PDB file of C-alpha atoms and ligand atoms in Angstrom:
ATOM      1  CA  UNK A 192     147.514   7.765   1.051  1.00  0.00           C
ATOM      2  CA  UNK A 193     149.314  10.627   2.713  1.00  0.00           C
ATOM      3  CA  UNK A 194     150.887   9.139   5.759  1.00  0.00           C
ATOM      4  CA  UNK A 195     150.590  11.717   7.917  1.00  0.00           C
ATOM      5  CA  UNK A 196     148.607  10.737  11.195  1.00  0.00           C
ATOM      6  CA  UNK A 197     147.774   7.149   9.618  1.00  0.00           C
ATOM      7  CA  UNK A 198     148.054   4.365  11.506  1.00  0.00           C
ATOM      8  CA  UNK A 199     150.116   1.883  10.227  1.00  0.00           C
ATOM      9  CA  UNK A 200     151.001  -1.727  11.952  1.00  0.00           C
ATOM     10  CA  UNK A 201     154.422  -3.444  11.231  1.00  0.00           C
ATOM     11  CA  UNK A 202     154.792  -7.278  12.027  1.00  0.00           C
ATOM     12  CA  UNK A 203     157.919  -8.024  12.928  1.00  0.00           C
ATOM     13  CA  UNK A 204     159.385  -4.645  13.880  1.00  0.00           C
ATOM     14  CA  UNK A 205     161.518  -5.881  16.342  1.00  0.00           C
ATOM     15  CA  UNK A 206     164.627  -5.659  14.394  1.00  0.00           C
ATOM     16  CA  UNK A 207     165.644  -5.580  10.504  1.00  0.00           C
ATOM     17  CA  UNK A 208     163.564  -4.986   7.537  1.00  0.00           C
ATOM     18  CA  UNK A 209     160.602  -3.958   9.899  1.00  0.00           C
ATOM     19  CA  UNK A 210     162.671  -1.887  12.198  1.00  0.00           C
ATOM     20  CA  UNK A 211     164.029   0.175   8.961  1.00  0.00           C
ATOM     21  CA  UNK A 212     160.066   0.587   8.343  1.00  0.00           C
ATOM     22  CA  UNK A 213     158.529   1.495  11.243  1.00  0.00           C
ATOM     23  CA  UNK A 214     161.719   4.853  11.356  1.00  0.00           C
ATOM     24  CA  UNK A 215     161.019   5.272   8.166  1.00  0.00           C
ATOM     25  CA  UNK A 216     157.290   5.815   8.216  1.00  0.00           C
ATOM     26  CA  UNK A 217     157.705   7.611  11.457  1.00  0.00           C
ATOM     27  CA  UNK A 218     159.879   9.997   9.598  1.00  0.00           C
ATOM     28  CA  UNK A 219     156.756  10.672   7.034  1.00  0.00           C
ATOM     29  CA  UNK A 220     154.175  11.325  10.009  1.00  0.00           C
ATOM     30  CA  UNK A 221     152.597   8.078  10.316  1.00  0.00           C
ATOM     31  CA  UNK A 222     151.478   6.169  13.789  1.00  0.00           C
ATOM     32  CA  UNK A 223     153.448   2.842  14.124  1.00  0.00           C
ATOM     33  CA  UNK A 224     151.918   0.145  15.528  1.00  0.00           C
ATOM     34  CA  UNK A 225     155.048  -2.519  15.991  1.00  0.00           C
ATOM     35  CA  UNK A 226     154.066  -6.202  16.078  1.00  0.00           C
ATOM     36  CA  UNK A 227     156.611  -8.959  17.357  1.00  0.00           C
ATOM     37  CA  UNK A 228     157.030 -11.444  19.623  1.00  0.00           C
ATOM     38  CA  UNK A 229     160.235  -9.689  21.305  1.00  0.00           C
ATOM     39  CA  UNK A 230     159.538  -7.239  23.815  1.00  0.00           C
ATOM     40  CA  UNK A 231     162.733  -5.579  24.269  1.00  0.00           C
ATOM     41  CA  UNK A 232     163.605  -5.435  20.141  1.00  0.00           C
ATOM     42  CA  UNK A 233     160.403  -3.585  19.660  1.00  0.00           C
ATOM     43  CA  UNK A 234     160.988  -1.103  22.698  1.00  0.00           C
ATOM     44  CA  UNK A 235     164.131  -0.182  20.951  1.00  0.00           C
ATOM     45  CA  UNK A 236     162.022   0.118  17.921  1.00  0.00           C
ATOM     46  CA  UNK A 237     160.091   2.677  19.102  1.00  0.00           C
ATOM     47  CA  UNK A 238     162.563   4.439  20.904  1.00  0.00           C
ATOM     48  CA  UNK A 239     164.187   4.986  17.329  1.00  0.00           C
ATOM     49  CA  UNK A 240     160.500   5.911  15.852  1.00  0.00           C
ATOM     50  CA  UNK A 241     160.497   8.454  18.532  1.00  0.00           C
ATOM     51  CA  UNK A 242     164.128   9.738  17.735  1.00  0.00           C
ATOM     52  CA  UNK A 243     162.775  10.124  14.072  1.00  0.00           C
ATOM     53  CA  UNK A 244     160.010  12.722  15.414  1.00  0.00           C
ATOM     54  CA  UNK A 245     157.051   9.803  15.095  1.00  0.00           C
ATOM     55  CA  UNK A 246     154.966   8.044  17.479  1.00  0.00           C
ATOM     56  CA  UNK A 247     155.316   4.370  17.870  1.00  0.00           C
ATOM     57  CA  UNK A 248     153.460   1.786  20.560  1.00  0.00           C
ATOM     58  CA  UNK A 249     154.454  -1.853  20.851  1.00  0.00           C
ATOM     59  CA  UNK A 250     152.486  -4.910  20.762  1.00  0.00           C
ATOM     60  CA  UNK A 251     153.817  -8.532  21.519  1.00  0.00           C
ATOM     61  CA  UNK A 252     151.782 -11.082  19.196  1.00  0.00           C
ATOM     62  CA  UNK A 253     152.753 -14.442  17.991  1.00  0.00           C
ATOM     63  CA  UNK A 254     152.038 -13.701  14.201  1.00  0.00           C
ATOM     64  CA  UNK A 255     150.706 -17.286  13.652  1.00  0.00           C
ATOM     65  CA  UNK A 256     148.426 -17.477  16.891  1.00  0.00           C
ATOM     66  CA  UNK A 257     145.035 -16.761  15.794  1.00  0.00           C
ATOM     67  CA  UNK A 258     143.349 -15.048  19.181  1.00  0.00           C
ATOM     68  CA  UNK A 259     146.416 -13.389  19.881  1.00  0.00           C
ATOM     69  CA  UNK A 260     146.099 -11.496  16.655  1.00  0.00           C
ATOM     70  CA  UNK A 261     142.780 -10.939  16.706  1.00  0.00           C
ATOM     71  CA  UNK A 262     143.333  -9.546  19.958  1.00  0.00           C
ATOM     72  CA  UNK A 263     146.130  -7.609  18.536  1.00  0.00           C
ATOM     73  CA  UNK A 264     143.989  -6.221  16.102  1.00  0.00           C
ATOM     74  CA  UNK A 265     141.072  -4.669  17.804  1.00  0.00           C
ATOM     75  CA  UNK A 266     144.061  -3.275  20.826  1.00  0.00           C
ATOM     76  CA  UNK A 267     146.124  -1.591  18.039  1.00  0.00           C
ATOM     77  CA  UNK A 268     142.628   0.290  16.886  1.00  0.00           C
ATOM     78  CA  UNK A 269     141.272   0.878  20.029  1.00  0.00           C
ATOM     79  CA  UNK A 270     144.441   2.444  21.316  1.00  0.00           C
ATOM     80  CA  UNK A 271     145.607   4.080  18.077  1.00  0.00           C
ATOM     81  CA  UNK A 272     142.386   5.387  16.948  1.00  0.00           C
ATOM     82  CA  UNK A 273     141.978   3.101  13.751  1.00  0.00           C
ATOM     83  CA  UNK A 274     144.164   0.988  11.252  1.00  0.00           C
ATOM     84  CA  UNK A 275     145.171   2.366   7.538  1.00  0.00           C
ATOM     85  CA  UNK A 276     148.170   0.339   6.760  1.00  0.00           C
ATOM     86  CA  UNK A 277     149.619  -3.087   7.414  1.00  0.00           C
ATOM     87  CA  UNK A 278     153.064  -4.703   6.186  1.00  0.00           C
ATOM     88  CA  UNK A 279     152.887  -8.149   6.988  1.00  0.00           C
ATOM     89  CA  UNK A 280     157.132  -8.690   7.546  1.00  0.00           C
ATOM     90  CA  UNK A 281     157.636 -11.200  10.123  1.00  0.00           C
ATOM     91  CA  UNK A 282     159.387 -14.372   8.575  1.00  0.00           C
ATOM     92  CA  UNK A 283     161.689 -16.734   9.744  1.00  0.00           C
ATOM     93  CA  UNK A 284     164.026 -19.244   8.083  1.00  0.00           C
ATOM     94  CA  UNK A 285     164.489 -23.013   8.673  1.00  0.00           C
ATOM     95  CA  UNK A 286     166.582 -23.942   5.419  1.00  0.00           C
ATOM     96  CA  UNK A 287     167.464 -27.876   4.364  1.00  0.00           C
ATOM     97  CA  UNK A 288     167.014 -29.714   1.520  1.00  0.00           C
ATOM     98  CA  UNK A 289     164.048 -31.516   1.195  1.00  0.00           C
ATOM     99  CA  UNK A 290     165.995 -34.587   0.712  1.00  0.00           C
ATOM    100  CA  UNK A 291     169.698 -34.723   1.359  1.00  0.00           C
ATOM    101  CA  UNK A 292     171.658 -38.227  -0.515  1.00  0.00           C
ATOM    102  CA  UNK A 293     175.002 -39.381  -0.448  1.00  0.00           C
ATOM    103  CA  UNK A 294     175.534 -43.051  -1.053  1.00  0.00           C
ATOM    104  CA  UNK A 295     172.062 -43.405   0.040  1.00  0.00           C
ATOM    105  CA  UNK A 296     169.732 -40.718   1.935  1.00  0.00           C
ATOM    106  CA  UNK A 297     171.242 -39.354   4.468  1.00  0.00           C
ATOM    107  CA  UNK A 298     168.791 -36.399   5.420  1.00  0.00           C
ATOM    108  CA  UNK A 299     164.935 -34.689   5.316  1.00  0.00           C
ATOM    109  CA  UNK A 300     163.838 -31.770   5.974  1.00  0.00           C
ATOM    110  CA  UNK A 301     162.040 -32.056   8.832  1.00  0.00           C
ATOM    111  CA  UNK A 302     157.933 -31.675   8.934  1.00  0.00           C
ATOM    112  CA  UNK A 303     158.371 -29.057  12.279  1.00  0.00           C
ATOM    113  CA  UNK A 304     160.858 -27.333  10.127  1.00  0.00           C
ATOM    114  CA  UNK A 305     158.232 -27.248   6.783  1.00  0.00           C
ATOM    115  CA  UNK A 306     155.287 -26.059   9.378  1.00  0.00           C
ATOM    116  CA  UNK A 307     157.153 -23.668  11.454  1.00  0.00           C
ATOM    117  CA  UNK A 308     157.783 -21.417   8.412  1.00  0.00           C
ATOM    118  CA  UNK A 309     154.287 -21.966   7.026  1.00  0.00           C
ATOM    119  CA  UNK A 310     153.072 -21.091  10.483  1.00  0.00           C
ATOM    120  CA  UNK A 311     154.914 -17.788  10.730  1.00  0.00           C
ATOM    121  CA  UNK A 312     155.599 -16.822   6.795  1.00  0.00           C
ATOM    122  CA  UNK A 313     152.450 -17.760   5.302  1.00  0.00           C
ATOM    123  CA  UNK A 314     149.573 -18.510   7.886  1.00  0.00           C
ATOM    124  CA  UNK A 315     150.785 -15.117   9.998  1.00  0.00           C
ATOM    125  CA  UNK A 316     150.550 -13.302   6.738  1.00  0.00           C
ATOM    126  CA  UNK A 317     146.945 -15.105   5.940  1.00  0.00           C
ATOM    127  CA  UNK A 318     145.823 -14.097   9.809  1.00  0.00           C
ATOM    128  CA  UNK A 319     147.011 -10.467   9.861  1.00  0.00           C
ATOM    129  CA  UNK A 320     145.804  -9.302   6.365  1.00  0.00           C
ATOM    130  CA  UNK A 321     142.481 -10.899   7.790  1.00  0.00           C
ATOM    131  CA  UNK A 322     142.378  -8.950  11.012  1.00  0.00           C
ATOM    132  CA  UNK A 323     143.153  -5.518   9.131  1.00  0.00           C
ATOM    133  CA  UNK A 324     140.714  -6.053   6.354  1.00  0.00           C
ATOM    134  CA  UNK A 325     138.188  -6.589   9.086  1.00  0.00           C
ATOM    135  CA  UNK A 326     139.397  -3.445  10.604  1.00  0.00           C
ATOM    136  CA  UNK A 327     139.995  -1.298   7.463  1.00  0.00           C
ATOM    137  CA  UNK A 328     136.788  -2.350   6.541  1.00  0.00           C
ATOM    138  CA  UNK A 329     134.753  -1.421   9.545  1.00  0.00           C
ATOM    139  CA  UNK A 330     137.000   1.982   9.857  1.00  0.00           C
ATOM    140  CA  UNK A 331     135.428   3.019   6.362  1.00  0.00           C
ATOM    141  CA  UNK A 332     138.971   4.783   5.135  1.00  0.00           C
ATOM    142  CA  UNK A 333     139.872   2.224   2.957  1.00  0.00           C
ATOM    143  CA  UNK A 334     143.456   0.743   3.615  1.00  0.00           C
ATOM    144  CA  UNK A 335     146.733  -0.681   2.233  1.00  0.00           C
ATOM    145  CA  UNK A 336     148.431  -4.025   3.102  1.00  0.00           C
ATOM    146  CA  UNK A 337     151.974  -5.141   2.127  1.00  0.00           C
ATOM    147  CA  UNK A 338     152.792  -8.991   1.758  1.00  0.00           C
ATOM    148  CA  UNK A 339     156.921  -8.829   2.369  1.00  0.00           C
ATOM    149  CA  UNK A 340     157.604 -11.659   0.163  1.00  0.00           C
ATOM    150  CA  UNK A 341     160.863 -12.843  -1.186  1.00  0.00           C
ATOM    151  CA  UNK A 342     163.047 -13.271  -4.453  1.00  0.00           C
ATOM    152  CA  UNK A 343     162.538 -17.225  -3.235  1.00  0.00           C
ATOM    153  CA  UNK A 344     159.394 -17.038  -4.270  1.00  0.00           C
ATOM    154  CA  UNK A 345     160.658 -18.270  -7.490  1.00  0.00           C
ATOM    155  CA  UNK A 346     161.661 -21.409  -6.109  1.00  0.00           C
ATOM    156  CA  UNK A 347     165.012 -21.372  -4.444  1.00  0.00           C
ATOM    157  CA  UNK A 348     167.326 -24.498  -3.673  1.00  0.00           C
ATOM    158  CA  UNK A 349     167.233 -25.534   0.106  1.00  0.00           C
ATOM    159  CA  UNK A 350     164.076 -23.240   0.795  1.00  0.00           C
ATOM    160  CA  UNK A 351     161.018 -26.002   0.418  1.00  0.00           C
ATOM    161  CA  UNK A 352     159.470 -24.356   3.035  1.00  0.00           C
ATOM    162  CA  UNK A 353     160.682 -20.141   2.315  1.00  0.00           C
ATOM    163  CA  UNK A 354     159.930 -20.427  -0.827  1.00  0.00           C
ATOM    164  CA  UNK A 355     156.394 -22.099  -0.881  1.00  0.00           C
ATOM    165  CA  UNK A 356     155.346 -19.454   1.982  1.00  0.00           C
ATOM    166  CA  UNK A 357     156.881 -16.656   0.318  1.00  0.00           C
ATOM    167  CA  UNK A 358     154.888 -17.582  -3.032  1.00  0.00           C
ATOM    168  CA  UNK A 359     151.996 -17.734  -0.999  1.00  0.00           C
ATOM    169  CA  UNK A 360     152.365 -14.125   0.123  1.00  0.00           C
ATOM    170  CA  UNK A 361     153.197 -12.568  -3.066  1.00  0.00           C
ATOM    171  CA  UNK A 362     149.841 -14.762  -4.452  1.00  0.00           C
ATOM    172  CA  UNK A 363     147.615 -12.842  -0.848  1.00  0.00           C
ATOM    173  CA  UNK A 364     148.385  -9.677  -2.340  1.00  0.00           C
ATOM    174  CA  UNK A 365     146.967 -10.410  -5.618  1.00  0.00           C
ATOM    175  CA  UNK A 366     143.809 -12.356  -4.331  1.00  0.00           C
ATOM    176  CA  UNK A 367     143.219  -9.129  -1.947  1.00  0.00           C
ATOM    177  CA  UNK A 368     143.600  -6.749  -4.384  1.00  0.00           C
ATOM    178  CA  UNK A 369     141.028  -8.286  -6.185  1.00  0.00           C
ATOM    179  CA  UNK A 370     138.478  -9.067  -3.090  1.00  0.00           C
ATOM    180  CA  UNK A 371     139.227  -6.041  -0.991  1.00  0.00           C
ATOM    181  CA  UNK A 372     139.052  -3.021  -4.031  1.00  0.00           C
ATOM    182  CA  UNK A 373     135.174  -2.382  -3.497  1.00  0.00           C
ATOM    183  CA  UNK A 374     136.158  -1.283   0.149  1.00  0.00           C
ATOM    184  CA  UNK A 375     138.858   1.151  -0.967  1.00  0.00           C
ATOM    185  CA  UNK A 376     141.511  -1.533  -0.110  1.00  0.00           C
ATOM    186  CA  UNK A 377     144.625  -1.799  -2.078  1.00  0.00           C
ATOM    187  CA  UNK A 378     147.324  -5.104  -1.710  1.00  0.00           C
ATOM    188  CA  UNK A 379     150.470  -5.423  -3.245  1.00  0.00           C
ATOM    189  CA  UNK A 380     153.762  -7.742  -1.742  1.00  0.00           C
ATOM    190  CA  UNK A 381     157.530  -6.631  -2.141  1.00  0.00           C
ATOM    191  CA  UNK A 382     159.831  -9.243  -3.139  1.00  0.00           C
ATOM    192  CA  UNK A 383     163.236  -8.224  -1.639  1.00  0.00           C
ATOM    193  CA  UNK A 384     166.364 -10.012  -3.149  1.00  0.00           C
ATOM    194  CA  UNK A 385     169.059  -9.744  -0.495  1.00  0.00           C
ATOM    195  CA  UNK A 386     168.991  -7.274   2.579  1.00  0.00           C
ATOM    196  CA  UNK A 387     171.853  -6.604   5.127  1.00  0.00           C
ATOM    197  CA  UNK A 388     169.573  -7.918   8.236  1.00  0.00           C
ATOM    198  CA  UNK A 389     170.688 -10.187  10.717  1.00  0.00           C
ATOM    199  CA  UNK A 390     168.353 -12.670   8.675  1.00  0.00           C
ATOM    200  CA  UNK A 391     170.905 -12.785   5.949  1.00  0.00           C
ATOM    201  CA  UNK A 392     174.139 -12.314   8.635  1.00  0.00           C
ATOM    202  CA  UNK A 393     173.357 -16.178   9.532  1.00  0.00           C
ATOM    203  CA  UNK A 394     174.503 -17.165   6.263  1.00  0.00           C
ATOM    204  CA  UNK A 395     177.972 -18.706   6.316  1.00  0.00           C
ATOM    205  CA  UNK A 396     180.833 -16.496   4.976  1.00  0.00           C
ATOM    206  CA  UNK A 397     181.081 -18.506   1.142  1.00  0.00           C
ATOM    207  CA  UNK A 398     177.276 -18.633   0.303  1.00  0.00           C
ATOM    208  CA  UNK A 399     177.347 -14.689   1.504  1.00  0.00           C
ATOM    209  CA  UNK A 400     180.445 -14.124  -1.161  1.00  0.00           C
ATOM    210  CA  UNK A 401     179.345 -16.347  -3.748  1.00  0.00           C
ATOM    211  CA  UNK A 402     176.038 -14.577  -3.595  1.00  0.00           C
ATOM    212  CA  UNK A 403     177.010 -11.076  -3.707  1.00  0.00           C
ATOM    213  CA  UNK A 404     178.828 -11.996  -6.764  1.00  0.00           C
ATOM    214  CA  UNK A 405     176.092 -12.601  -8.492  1.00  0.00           C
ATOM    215  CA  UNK A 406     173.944  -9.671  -7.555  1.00  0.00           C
ATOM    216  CA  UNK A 407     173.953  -7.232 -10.965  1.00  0.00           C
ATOM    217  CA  UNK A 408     174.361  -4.403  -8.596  1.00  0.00           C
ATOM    218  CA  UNK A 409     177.411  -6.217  -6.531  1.00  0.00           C
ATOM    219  CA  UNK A 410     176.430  -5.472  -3.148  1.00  0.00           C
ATOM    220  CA  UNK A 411     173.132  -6.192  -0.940  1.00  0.00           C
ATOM    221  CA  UNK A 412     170.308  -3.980  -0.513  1.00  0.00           C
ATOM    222  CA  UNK A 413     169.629  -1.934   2.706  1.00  0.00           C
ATOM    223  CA  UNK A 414     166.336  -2.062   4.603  1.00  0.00           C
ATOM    224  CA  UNK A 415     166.258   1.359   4.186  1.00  0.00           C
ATOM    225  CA  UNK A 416     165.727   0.370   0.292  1.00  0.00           C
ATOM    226  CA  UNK A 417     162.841  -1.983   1.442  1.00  0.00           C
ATOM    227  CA  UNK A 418     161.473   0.903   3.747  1.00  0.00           C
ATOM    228  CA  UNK A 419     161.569   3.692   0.464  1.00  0.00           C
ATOM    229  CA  UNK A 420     159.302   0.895  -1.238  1.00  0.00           C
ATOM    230  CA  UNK A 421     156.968   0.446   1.647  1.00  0.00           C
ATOM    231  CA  UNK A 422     156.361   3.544   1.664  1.00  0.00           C
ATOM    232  CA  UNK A 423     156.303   3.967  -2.060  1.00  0.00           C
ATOM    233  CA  UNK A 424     153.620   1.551  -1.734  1.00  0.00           C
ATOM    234  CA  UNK A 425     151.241   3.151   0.897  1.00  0.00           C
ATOM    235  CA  UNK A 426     151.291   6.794  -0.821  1.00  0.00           C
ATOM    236  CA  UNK A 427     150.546   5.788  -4.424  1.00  0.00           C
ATOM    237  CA  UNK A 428     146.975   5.069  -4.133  1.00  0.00           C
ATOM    238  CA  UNK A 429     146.521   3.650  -8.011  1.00  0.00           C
ATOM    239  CA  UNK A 430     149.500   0.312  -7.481  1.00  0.00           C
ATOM    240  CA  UNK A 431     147.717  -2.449  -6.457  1.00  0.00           C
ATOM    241  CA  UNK A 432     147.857  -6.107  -7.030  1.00  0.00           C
ATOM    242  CA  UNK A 433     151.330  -5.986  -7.852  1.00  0.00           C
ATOM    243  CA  UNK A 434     154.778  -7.669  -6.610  1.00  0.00           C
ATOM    244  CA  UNK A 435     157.634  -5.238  -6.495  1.00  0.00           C
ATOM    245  CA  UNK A 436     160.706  -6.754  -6.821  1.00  0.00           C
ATOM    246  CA  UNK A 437     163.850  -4.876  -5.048  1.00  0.00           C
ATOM    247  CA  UNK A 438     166.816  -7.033  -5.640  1.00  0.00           C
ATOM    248  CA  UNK A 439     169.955  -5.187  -7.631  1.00  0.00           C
ATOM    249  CA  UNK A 440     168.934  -7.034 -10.706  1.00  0.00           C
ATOM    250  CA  UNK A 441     169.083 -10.568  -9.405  1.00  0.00           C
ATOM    251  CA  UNK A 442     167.119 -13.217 -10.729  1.00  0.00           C
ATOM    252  CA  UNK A 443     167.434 -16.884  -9.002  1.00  0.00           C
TER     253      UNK A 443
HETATM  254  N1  NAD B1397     166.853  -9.954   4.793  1.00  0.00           N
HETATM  255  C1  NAD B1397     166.639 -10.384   3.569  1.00  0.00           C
HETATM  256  O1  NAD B1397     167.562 -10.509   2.761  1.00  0.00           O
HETATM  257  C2  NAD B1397     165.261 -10.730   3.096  1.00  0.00           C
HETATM  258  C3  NAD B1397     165.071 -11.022   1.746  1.00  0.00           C
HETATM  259  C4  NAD B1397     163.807 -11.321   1.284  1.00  0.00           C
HETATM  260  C5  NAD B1397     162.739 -11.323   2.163  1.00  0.00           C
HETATM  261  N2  NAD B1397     162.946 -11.053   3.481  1.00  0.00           N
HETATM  262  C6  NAD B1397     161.791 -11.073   4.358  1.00  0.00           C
HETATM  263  O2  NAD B1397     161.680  -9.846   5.030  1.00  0.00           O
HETATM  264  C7  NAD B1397     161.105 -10.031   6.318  1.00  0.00           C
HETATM  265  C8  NAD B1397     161.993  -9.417   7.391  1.00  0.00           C
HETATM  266  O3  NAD B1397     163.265 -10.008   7.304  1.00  0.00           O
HETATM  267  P1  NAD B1397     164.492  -9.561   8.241  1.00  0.00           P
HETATM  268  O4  NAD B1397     165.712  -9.825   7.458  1.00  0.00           O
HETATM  269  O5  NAD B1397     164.246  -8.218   8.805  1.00  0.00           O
HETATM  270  O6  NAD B1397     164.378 -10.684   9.388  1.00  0.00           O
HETATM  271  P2  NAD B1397     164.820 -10.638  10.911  1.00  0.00           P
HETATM  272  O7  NAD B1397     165.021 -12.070  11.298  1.00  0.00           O
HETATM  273  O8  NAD B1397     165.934  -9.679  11.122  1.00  0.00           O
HETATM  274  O9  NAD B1397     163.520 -10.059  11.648  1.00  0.00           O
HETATM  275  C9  NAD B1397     162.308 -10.782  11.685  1.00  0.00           C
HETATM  276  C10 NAD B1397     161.467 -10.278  12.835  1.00  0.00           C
HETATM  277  O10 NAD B1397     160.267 -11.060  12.865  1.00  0.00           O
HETATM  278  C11 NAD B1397     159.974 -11.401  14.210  1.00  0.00           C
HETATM  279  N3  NAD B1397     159.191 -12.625  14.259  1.00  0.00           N
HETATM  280  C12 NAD B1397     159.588 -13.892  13.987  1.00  0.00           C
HETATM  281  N4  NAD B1397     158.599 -14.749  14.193  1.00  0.00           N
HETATM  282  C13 NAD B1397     157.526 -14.032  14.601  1.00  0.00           C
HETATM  283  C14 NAD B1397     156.196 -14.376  14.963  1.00  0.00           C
HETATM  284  N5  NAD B1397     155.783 -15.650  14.969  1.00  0.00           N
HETATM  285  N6  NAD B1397     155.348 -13.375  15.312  1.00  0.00           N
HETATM  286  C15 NAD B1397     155.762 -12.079  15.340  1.00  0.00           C
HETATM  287  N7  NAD B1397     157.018 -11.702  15.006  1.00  0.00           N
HETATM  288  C16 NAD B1397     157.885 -12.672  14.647  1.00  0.00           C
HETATM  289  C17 NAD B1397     161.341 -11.568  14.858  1.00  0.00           C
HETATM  290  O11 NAD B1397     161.270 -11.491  16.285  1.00  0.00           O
HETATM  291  C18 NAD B1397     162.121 -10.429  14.215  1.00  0.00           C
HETATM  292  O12 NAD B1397     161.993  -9.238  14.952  1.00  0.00           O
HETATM  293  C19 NAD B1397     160.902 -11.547   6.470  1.00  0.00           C
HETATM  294  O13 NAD B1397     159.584 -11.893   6.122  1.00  0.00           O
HETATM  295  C20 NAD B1397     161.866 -12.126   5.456  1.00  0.00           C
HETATM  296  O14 NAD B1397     161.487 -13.396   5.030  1.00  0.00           O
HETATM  297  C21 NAD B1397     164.180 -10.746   3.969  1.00  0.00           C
END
């Protein structure tokens, strides 16, 4: 796909990974359609799309509310003109153990805390690749959609809920691949290992050390690393079906 005048919507471009997207795709000539449930992040967003000589318009949608991203949906192609690309990015973290013991059980993770992040990281994911299909579909260009999964995918201590979601993206992309081809319709997920984001700035100090240690590569990645993958992603019109993992080498 050449990106230039393509329409491409970004879930949780408020800040971070999806932030470092939506400037980077503006830089390449596409139309950014930033989705996120805070106003004022994605203004700034788009400000910074703008800076980077693209065009960017915001939308505010709760990822895991089904109307409001259906609604989201049909706005960003009425207003925009059509839909060629999606990265489904927004995520959030609620990490515990499942079951926490010391001389007896002293703590579990919490059922809001299991369906918050289903809600957001896997049924948002589910609900937007639905809405663009339907739209990339009916637009008759074909499409691309990006699952932002996670190097948790593989099952990572304290993540119950992370990790099952994030398996469940990187598993979308596949099933899509497969379902959406015939339409012109490529899938594929990213699993990033860890990105300087105010995601992974939460972590306390020693778990931030102790896991920079053991990154091959010694240091995080930047979301401008996740961006040049995106974007990888959208241009090469023969990947599909595929999980790209960008993590320095790290394997959980
Ligand atoms: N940072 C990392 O190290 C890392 C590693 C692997 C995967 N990821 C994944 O990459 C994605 C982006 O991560 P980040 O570090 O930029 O996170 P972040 O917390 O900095 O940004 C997430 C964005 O998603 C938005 N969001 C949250 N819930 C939403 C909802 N219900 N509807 C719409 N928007 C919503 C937030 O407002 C925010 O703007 C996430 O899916 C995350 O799981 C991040």
């Amino acid at each position: 796909m050449n990106l230039t005048n393509k329409v491409v919507a970004i879930t949780g471009g408020g800040q971070g990974l999806g932030r470092a997207m939506a400037v980077y795709l503006a830089k390449k000539g596409a139309k950014i359609a930033v989705i996120d449930i805070d106003q004022e992040h994605m203004e700034e967003t788009c400000r910074l799309a703008a800076e980077a000589g693209g065009e960017a318009a915001s939308f505010v949608c709760n990822v895991a509310e089904e109307t409001q991203v259906e609604e989201t949906f049909s706005a960003i192609v009425q207003q925009m003109g059509g839909l060629h690309g999606l990265v489904n990015n927004a995520g959030i973290l609620r990490d515990g153990l499942m079951v926490k013991a010391k001389d007896g059980v002293i703590s579990k993770m919490s059922l809001a805390h299991w369906q918050a992040v289903i809600d957001v990281n896997l049924t948002g994911v589910f609900l937007c690749g639905r809405e663009a299909a339907v739209h990339m579909i009916e637009g008759g260009e074909g499409g691309c959609i990006i699952n932002i999964s996670s190097i948790s995918r593989a099952g990572n201590m304290g993540q119950s809920n992370y990790s099952a979601a994030k398996a469940g993206g990187a598993s979308l992309a596949v099933v899509w691949a497969k379902e959406l081809a015939r339409y012109g319709i490529r899938a594929n997920a990213i699993a990033p290992g860890f990105i300087a984001t105010d995601m992974t700035a939460g972590m306390k100090p020693e778990a931030l050390e102790k896991m920079t240690a053991g990154i091959p590569a010694k240091r995080m990645g930047q979301p401008e690393e996740i961006a040049h993958t995106v974007a990888y992603l959208l241009e090469n019109d023969y990947v599909s079906g595929r999980v790209v993992e960008v993590d320095g080498g790290l394997r959980l």
